[in-house]
Amino acid sequence: MSEINLLDTYPRSKRNIKQRELGVPREREVAKRFGVEYFDGDRTQGYGGYRYDGRWVPVAMRFRDFYGLHEGDAVLDVGCAKGFLLHDLFQSVPGLRIAGLDVSEYALKLAMDDVRPRVIRGTADALPFADHSFDLVIAINTIHNLDHERCRRALQEIERVSRRHKYVQVDSWFNDEQRENFERWQLTAVTYFDTAGWRHFFTDAGYSGDFYWTITE
Ligand SMILES: C[S@@+](CC[C@H](N)C(=O)[O-])C[C@H]1O[C@@H](n2cnc3c(N)ncnc32)[C@H](O)[C@@H]1O
């Protein structure tokens, strides 16, 4: 288990925390449906339009190189949304076997053509896959959307279906300012801790994979 930022090439977005904060209580309920509003509605409700723009390409290459992915390896993305990362992984590693799962019917309907046949609707805390099915299981900004008990189960599910590597990224903070920004900005997270709290939670759940943090700045 190691703390490693594999999204260090992901572009940092400029967040207008003040503007979003005004609508946060109202928009949280809408965002939590993970429907059209969350992905392609106003920025106060989520992504503010989530379209393929290649931002995941360097991240896919980072995963490929860090985990030494090659032809025939199987990768699962838990909370794959429209499948952008899976698409880029597929392009970066010829012969990779990809699978995705997301709770959002809306996002999966809009999954990219090469990814759509490989994604299914479901929830992170009940993965419909056999034990040790994947060489790498990724869950980026997904499991913190579940309450504590289900979040713990999601970690155990990730552990169960992986035969080798795991990478989980969750909302957290290193200092009070980042915590305050997070609380003013976030719409959907229900389980969150500082980094020490997450480490404890991971260990307690029996999670043995890699991890890093999404920090609100
Ligand atoms: C912040 S988005 C992250 C999407 C993608 N992993 C990324 O980093 O761009 C959170 C994703 O988790 C999905 N999600 C929320 N609850 C979930 C659950 N219980 N099981 C699986 N996916 C879930 C949402 O539909 C959404 O696609």
PDB file of C-alpha atoms in Angstrom, residues 51-54 81-88 91 107-119:
ATOM      1  CA  ARG A  51     -16.800  15.928 -22.820  1.00  0.00           C
ATOM      2  CA  TYR A  52     -13.853  13.999 -24.174  1.00  0.00           C
ATOM      3  CA  ASP A  53     -10.893  16.361 -24.569  1.00  0.00           C
ATOM      4  CA  GLY A  54      -7.889  14.101 -24.080  1.00  0.00           C
ATOM      5  CA  ALA A  81     -18.506   7.719 -15.881  1.00  0.00           C
ATOM      6  CA  LYS A  82     -18.382   8.174 -19.684  1.00  0.00           C
ATOM      7  CA  GLY A  83     -15.354   5.901 -19.948  1.00  0.00           C
ATOM      8  CA  PHE A  84     -12.758   8.492 -20.942  1.00  0.00           C
ATOM      9  CA  LEU A  85      -9.933   6.943 -18.907  1.00  0.00           C
ATOM     10  CA  LEU A  86     -10.840   3.452 -20.126  1.00  0.00           C
ATOM     11  CA  HIS A  87     -10.796   4.680 -23.720  1.00  0.00           C
ATOM     12  CA  ASP A  88      -7.351   6.202 -23.251  1.00  0.00           C
ATOM     13  CA  GLN A  91      -5.521   3.262 -26.838  1.00  0.00           C
ATOM     14  CA  ALA A 107     -23.063   8.552 -18.154  1.00  0.00           C
ATOM     15  CA  LEU A 108     -22.975   4.954 -19.382  1.00  0.00           C
ATOM     16  CA  LYS A 109     -25.410   5.746 -22.190  1.00  0.00           C
ATOM     17  CA  LEU A 110     -22.935   8.365 -23.378  1.00  0.00           C
ATOM     18  CA  ALA A 111     -19.870   6.136 -22.993  1.00  0.00           C
ATOM     19  CA  MET A 112     -17.476   6.261 -25.910  1.00  0.00           C
ATOM     20  CA  ASP A 113     -18.154   3.757 -28.709  1.00  0.00           C
ATOM     21  CA  ASP A 114     -15.179   1.487 -28.033  1.00  0.00           C
ATOM     22  CA  VAL A 115     -15.967   1.437 -24.319  1.00  0.00           C
ATOM     23  CA  ARG A 116     -19.766   1.106 -24.266  1.00  0.00           C
ATOM     24  CA  PRO A 117     -19.883  -2.692 -24.765  1.00  0.00           C
ATOM     25  CA  ARG A 118     -17.488  -3.072 -21.827  1.00  0.00           C
ATOM     26  CA  VAL A 119     -19.293  -1.035 -19.179  1.00  0.00           C
TER      27      VAL A 119
END
